[in-house]
Amino acid sequence: MEIQKERERLRQEGIAARRGITAAERARCSAVIAARIMDYVWFQQAETVMLYRAVGAEVSLETMTGRRFVYPKCTPGEMLLALQPLDEDAWVRGAFGIYEPVPSRSEPVSPEDIDLVVCPCTTFDSRCARLGMGGGYYDRFLPQCKNAHIIAAAFAVQQAEQIPLQPWDWFMDAVFTESRVWYRI
């Protein structure tokens, strides 16, 4: 139980750290992070990229262009679906206040067809361990993305010294921040 308490403490510290960044600075840093991802070889070689729509003070990736983008939809069975919205009206505020694609106005995409997944995170460490919001949606979805590079987008202030791991945690191949890129060794 101590591990869970520590993970929750780190999660809350990461959320508070990103909320502590001014809106203007978050927008500036988000643009730097998005550009850094788009310049990277994994993005350049990808055809299909899974992004997320930022909620709260998360890194915004809305400036990213040039690929087929798919987005996660949380399902009642605590699983993620990958959907490609067919138009601008294919969005609804879903679980946890996150904008998600409307299934009837989107095309489902198989996880095996995704080349790059960009995950949100609350905190990360130099090993490229990441904590999300605690629901485990990405940790259950990522093993299905057999052909994808898996990265996280975060602000540098969200870095923790070391995240205590659980068996289900999924390491990122890299974590992109406004100041540097951390790679899994």
PDB file of C-alpha atoms in Angstrom:
ATOM      1  CA  MET A   1       0.000   0.000   0.000  1.00  0.00           C
ATOM      2  CA  GLU A   2       2.965   2.324   0.563  1.00  0.00           C
ATOM      3  CA  ILE A   3       3.808   2.153  -3.154  1.00  0.00           C
ATOM      4  CA  GLN A   4       0.295   3.277  -4.047  1.00  0.00           C
ATOM      5  CA  LYS A   5       0.507   6.203  -1.625  1.00  0.00           C
ATOM      6  CA  GLU A   6       3.848   7.279  -3.091  1.00  0.00           C
ATOM      7  CA  ARG A   7       2.526   6.979  -6.642  1.00  0.00           C
ATOM      8  CA  GLU A   8      -0.500   9.095  -5.752  1.00  0.00           C
ATOM      9  CA  ARG A   9       1.722  11.688  -4.077  1.00  0.00           C
ATOM     10  CA  LEU A  10       3.910  11.896  -7.194  1.00  0.00           C
ATOM     11  CA  ARG A  11       0.835  12.066  -9.419  1.00  0.00           C
ATOM     12  CA  GLN A  12      -0.576  14.984  -7.426  1.00  0.00           C
ATOM     13  CA  GLU A  13       2.792  16.779  -7.397  1.00  0.00           C
ATOM     14  CA  GLY A  14       3.043  16.451 -11.181  1.00  0.00           C
ATOM     15  CA  ILE A  15      -0.483  17.778 -11.678  1.00  0.00           C
ATOM     16  CA  ALA A  16       0.211  20.707  -9.334  1.00  0.00           C
ATOM     17  CA  ALA A  17       3.502  21.445 -11.121  1.00  0.00           C
ATOM     18  CA  ARG A  18       1.881  21.688 -14.546  1.00  0.00           C
ATOM     19  CA  ARG A  19      -0.983  23.765 -13.132  1.00  0.00           C
ATOM     20  CA  GLY A  20       1.640  26.106 -11.703  1.00  0.00           C
ATOM     21  CA  ILE A  21       2.769  27.052 -15.199  1.00  0.00           C
ATOM     22  CA  THR A  22       0.976  30.121 -16.569  1.00  0.00           C
ATOM     23  CA  ALA A  23      -1.401  29.572 -19.485  1.00  0.00           C
ATOM     24  CA  ALA A  24       0.879  31.567 -21.796  1.00  0.00           C
ATOM     25  CA  GLU A  25       3.930  29.541 -20.769  1.00  0.00           C
ATOM     26  CA  ARG A  26       2.005  26.254 -21.135  1.00  0.00           C
ATOM     27  CA  ALA A  27       1.017  27.285 -24.674  1.00  0.00           C
ATOM     28  CA  ARG A  28       4.612  28.214 -25.522  1.00  0.00           C
ATOM     29  CA  CYS A  29       6.035  25.009 -24.055  1.00  0.00           C
ATOM     30  CA  SER A  30       3.317  22.893 -25.683  1.00  0.00           C
ATOM     31  CA  ALA A  31       4.206  24.342 -29.097  1.00  0.00           C
ATOM     32  CA  VAL A  32       7.894  23.543 -28.495  1.00  0.00           C
ATOM     33  CA  ILE A  33       7.059  19.971 -27.440  1.00  0.00           C
ATOM     34  CA  ALA A  34       4.740  19.424 -30.428  1.00  0.00           C
ATOM     35  CA  ALA A  35       7.378  20.764 -32.839  1.00  0.00           C
ATOM     36  CA  ARG A  36      10.050  18.572 -31.230  1.00  0.00           C
ATOM     37  CA  ILE A  37       7.834  15.489 -31.697  1.00  0.00           C
ATOM     38  CA  MET A  38       7.028  16.388 -35.333  1.00  0.00           C
ATOM     39  CA  ASP A  39      10.744  16.842 -36.089  1.00  0.00           C
ATOM     40  CA  TYR A  40      11.625  13.442 -34.654  1.00  0.00           C
ATOM     41  CA  VAL A  41      12.244  10.441 -36.903  1.00  0.00           C
ATOM     42  CA  TRP A  42       9.502   8.328 -35.304  1.00  0.00           C
ATOM     43  CA  PHE A  43       6.904  10.944 -36.257  1.00  0.00           C
ATOM     44  CA  GLN A  44       8.457  11.503 -39.680  1.00  0.00           C
ATOM     45  CA  GLN A  45       8.229   7.772 -40.471  1.00  0.00           C
ATOM     46  CA  ALA A  46       4.744   7.306 -39.014  1.00  0.00           C
ATOM     47  CA  GLU A  47       1.572   7.145 -41.065  1.00  0.00           C
ATOM     48  CA  THR A  48      -0.854   6.836 -38.136  1.00  0.00           C
ATOM     49  CA  VAL A  49      -0.271   8.690 -34.862  1.00  0.00           C
ATOM     50  CA  MET A  50      -2.391   8.400 -31.737  1.00  0.00           C
ATOM     51  CA  LEU A  51      -2.684  11.708 -29.877  1.00  0.00           C
ATOM     52  CA  TYR A  52      -4.851  12.882 -27.013  1.00  0.00           C
ATOM     53  CA  ARG A  53      -6.866  16.071 -26.581  1.00  0.00           C
ATOM     54  CA  ALA A  54      -5.429  18.013 -23.651  1.00  0.00           C
ATOM     55  CA  VAL A  55      -7.580  18.539 -20.592  1.00  0.00           C
ATOM     56  CA  GLY A  56      -6.749  20.894 -17.771  1.00  0.00           C
ATOM     57  CA  ALA A  57      -3.085  21.859 -17.817  1.00  0.00           C
ATOM     58  CA  GLU A  58      -1.821  18.927 -19.925  1.00  0.00           C
ATOM     59  CA  VAL A  59       0.580  19.486 -22.813  1.00  0.00           C
ATOM     60  CA  SER A  60      -1.542  20.539 -25.790  1.00  0.00           C
ATOM     61  CA  LEU A  61      -0.724  18.855 -29.098  1.00  0.00           C
ATOM     62  CA  GLU A  62      -3.264  20.748 -31.192  1.00  0.00           C
ATOM     63  CA  THR A  63      -0.536  22.331 -33.345  1.00  0.00           C
ATOM     64  CA  MET A  64       0.542  18.944 -34.674  1.00  0.00           C
ATOM     65  CA  THR A  65      -0.243  18.312 -38.351  1.00  0.00           C
ATOM     66  CA  GLY A  66       0.719  16.172 -41.284  1.00  0.00           C
ATOM     67  CA  ARG A  67      -0.313  12.668 -40.281  1.00  0.00           C
ATOM     68  CA  ARG A  68      -3.385  10.515 -39.878  1.00  0.00           C
ATOM     69  CA  PHE A  69      -4.331  11.207 -36.273  1.00  0.00           C
ATOM     70  CA  VAL A  70      -6.408   8.881 -34.120  1.00  0.00           C
ATOM     71  CA  TYR A  71      -7.585   9.549 -30.586  1.00  0.00           C
ATOM     72  CA  PRO A  72      -8.498   7.447 -27.568  1.00  0.00           C
ATOM     73  CA  LYS A  73     -12.035   6.800 -26.380  1.00  0.00           C
ATOM     74  CA  CYS A  74     -12.518   5.322 -22.912  1.00  0.00           C
ATOM     75  CA  THR A  75     -15.038   2.481 -22.867  1.00  0.00           C
ATOM     76  CA  PRO A  76     -17.117   1.192 -19.940  1.00  0.00           C
ATOM     77  CA  GLY A  77     -14.947  -1.952 -19.739  1.00  0.00           C
ATOM     78  CA  GLU A  78     -11.952   0.247 -18.854  1.00  0.00           C
ATOM     79  CA  MET A  79     -10.444  -0.202 -22.306  1.00  0.00           C
ATOM     80  CA  LEU A  80      -9.373   2.338 -24.910  1.00  0.00           C
ATOM     81  CA  LEU A  81     -10.535   2.400 -28.497  1.00  0.00           C
ATOM     82  CA  ALA A  82      -8.540   4.196 -31.186  1.00  0.00           C
ATOM     83  CA  LEU A  83     -10.822   6.325 -33.373  1.00  0.00           C
ATOM     84  CA  GLN A  84     -10.189   8.668 -36.286  1.00  0.00           C
ATOM     85  CA  PRO A  85     -12.805  11.470 -36.215  1.00  0.00           C
ATOM     86  CA  LEU A  86     -14.351  12.006 -39.636  1.00  0.00           C
ATOM     87  CA  ASP A  87     -15.144  15.706 -39.151  1.00  0.00           C
ATOM     88  CA  GLU A  88     -14.866  18.585 -36.671  1.00  0.00           C
ATOM     89  CA  ASP A  89     -18.295  17.742 -35.194  1.00  0.00           C
ATOM     90  CA  ALA A  90     -17.191  14.222 -34.224  1.00  0.00           C
ATOM     91  CA  TRP A  91     -16.213  15.231 -30.667  1.00  0.00           C
ATOM     92  CA  VAL A  92     -17.982  15.027 -27.321  1.00  0.00           C
ATOM     93  CA  ARG A  93     -16.820  15.562 -23.761  1.00  0.00           C
ATOM     94  CA  GLY A  94     -16.605  12.032 -22.411  1.00  0.00           C
ATOM     95  CA  ALA A  95     -15.291  10.249 -19.367  1.00  0.00           C
ATOM     96  CA  PHE A  96     -13.311  12.426 -16.962  1.00  0.00           C
ATOM     97  CA  GLY A  97     -14.159  15.574 -18.978  1.00  0.00           C
ATOM     98  CA  ILE A  98     -11.876  14.510 -21.850  1.00  0.00           C
ATOM     99  CA  TYR A  99     -12.855  15.352 -25.417  1.00  0.00           C
ATOM    100  CA  GLU A 100     -13.290  12.058 -27.227  1.00  0.00           C
ATOM    101  CA  PRO A 101     -14.313  11.055 -30.740  1.00  0.00           C
ATOM    102  CA  VAL A 102     -17.954  10.068 -31.211  1.00  0.00           C
ATOM    103  CA  PRO A 103     -17.847   6.425 -32.410  1.00  0.00           C
ATOM    104  CA  SER A 104     -20.669   6.866 -34.934  1.00  0.00           C
ATOM    105  CA  ARG A 105     -18.789   9.796 -36.535  1.00  0.00           C
ATOM    106  CA  SER A 106     -15.362   8.181 -36.443  1.00  0.00           C
ATOM    107  CA  GLU A 107     -13.462   5.340 -38.039  1.00  0.00           C
ATOM    108  CA  PRO A 108     -12.124   2.647 -35.703  1.00  0.00           C
ATOM    109  CA  VAL A 109      -8.406   1.935 -36.074  1.00  0.00           C
ATOM    110  CA  SER A 110      -6.693  -1.268 -35.004  1.00  0.00           C
ATOM    111  CA  PRO A 111      -3.921  -0.771 -32.423  1.00  0.00           C
ATOM    112  CA  GLU A 112      -1.594  -2.729 -34.745  1.00  0.00           C
ATOM    113  CA  ASP A 113      -2.054   0.004 -37.384  1.00  0.00           C
ATOM    114  CA  ILE A 114      -0.731   2.754 -35.107  1.00  0.00           C
ATOM    115  CA  ASP A 115       2.897   3.740 -35.700  1.00  0.00           C
ATOM    116  CA  LEU A 116       3.343   6.244 -32.858  1.00  0.00           C
ATOM    117  CA  VAL A 117       1.393   6.735 -29.623  1.00  0.00           C
ATOM    118  CA  VAL A 118       1.766  10.018 -27.722  1.00  0.00           C
ATOM    119  CA  CYS A 119       0.589   9.559 -24.130  1.00  0.00           C
ATOM    120  CA  PRO A 120      -0.342  12.231 -21.600  1.00  0.00           C
ATOM    121  CA  CYS A 121       1.226  11.932 -18.179  1.00  0.00           C
ATOM    122  CA  THR A 122       1.105  13.430 -14.718  1.00  0.00           C
ATOM    123  CA  THR A 123       4.748  12.679 -13.925  1.00  0.00           C
ATOM    124  CA  PHE A 124       7.713  10.829 -15.393  1.00  0.00           C
ATOM    125  CA  ASP A 125      11.265   9.925 -14.467  1.00  0.00           C
ATOM    126  CA  SER A 126      14.585   9.680 -16.302  1.00  0.00           C
ATOM    127  CA  ARG A 127      13.983   5.961 -16.993  1.00  0.00           C
ATOM    128  CA  CYS A 128      10.914   6.954 -19.054  1.00  0.00           C
ATOM    129  CA  ALA A 129       8.521   5.525 -16.477  1.00  0.00           C
ATOM    130  CA  ARG A 130       5.254   7.446 -16.553  1.00  0.00           C
ATOM    131  CA  LEU A 131       2.211   7.891 -14.364  1.00  0.00           C
ATOM    132  CA  GLY A 132      -1.126   8.751 -15.905  1.00  0.00           C
ATOM    133  CA  MET A 133      -4.254   9.687 -14.012  1.00  0.00           C
ATOM    134  CA  GLY A 134      -4.461   6.251 -12.401  1.00  0.00           C
ATOM    135  CA  GLY A 135      -7.135   4.498 -14.442  1.00  0.00           C
ATOM    136  CA  GLY A 136      -4.714   2.186 -16.255  1.00  0.00           C
ATOM    137  CA  TYR A 137      -6.329   2.783 -19.661  1.00  0.00           C
ATOM    138  CA  TYR A 138      -3.052   3.314 -21.505  1.00  0.00           C
ATOM    139  CA  ASP A 139      -1.265   0.505 -19.626  1.00  0.00           C
ATOM    140  CA  ARG A 140      -3.936  -1.914 -20.885  1.00  0.00           C
ATOM    141  CA  PHE A 141      -3.989  -0.466 -24.433  1.00  0.00           C
ATOM    142  CA  LEU A 142      -0.276  -0.072 -25.183  1.00  0.00           C
ATOM    143  CA  PRO A 143       0.593  -3.805 -25.321  1.00  0.00           C
ATOM    144  CA  GLN A 144      -1.773  -4.052 -28.308  1.00  0.00           C
ATOM    145  CA  CYS A 145       0.217  -1.393 -30.221  1.00  0.00           C
ATOM    146  CA  LYS A 146       2.778  -3.926 -31.397  1.00  0.00           C
ATOM    147  CA  ASN A 147       4.166  -1.769 -34.232  1.00  0.00           C
ATOM    148  CA  ALA A 148       4.231   1.578 -32.461  1.00  0.00           C
ATOM    149  CA  HIS A 149       6.824   3.677 -30.735  1.00  0.00           C
ATOM    150  CA  ILE A 150       5.359   4.843 -27.422  1.00  0.00           C
ATOM    151  CA  ILE A 151       6.210   8.313 -26.120  1.00  0.00           C
ATOM    152  CA  ALA A 152       4.899  10.761 -23.550  1.00  0.00           C
ATOM    153  CA  ALA A 153       4.514  14.533 -23.737  1.00  0.00           C
ATOM    154  CA  ALA A 154       5.172  16.396 -20.484  1.00  0.00           C
ATOM    155  CA  PHE A 155       6.468  19.657 -19.108  1.00  0.00           C
ATOM    156  CA  ALA A 156       9.947  19.491 -17.560  1.00  0.00           C
ATOM    157  CA  VAL A 157       8.500  20.464 -14.146  1.00  0.00           C
ATOM    158  CA  GLN A 158       6.604  17.155 -14.085  1.00  0.00           C
ATOM    159  CA  GLN A 159       9.775  15.094 -13.711  1.00  0.00           C
ATOM    160  CA  ALA A 160      10.116  13.033 -10.546  1.00  0.00           C
ATOM    161  CA  GLU A 161      13.310  11.511  -9.203  1.00  0.00           C
ATOM    162  CA  GLN A 162      11.973   7.949  -9.451  1.00  0.00           C
ATOM    163  CA  ILE A 163       8.502   6.499  -9.853  1.00  0.00           C
ATOM    164  CA  PRO A 164       7.867   3.296  -7.887  1.00  0.00           C
ATOM    165  CA  LEU A 165       6.696   0.778 -10.464  1.00  0.00           C
ATOM    166  CA  GLN A 166       3.899  -1.744 -10.540  1.00  0.00           C
ATOM    167  CA  PRO A 167       3.968  -4.866 -12.758  1.00  0.00           C
ATOM    168  CA  TRP A 168       1.427  -3.373 -15.185  1.00  0.00           C
ATOM    169  CA  ASP A 169       3.326  -0.116 -15.799  1.00  0.00           C
ATOM    170  CA  TRP A 170       4.362   0.489 -19.379  1.00  0.00           C
ATOM    171  CA  PHE A 171       7.641   2.295 -20.037  1.00  0.00           C
ATOM    172  CA  MET A 172       7.788   4.984 -22.697  1.00  0.00           C
ATOM    173  CA  ASP A 173      10.374   4.747 -25.477  1.00  0.00           C
ATOM    174  CA  ALA A 174      10.947   8.460 -24.876  1.00  0.00           C
ATOM    175  CA  VAL A 175       9.504  11.434 -22.975  1.00  0.00           C
ATOM    176  CA  PHE A 176       9.409  14.759 -24.827  1.00  0.00           C
ATOM    177  CA  THR A 177       9.571  17.978 -22.800  1.00  0.00           C
ATOM    178  CA  GLU A 178      10.198  21.588 -23.773  1.00  0.00           C
ATOM    179  CA  SER A 179      13.803  21.372 -22.563  1.00  0.00           C
ATOM    180  CA  ARG A 180      14.930  17.925 -23.699  1.00  0.00           C
ATOM    181  CA  VAL A 181      14.000  14.412 -24.763  1.00  0.00           C
ATOM    182  CA  TRP A 182      14.492  11.542 -22.340  1.00  0.00           C
ATOM    183  CA  TYR A 183      15.122   8.113 -23.940  1.00  0.00           C
ATOM    184  CA  ARG A 184      14.577   4.695 -22.471  1.00  0.00           C
ATOM    185  CA  ILE A 185      17.920   2.980 -22.232  1.00  0.00           C
TER     186      ILE A 185
END
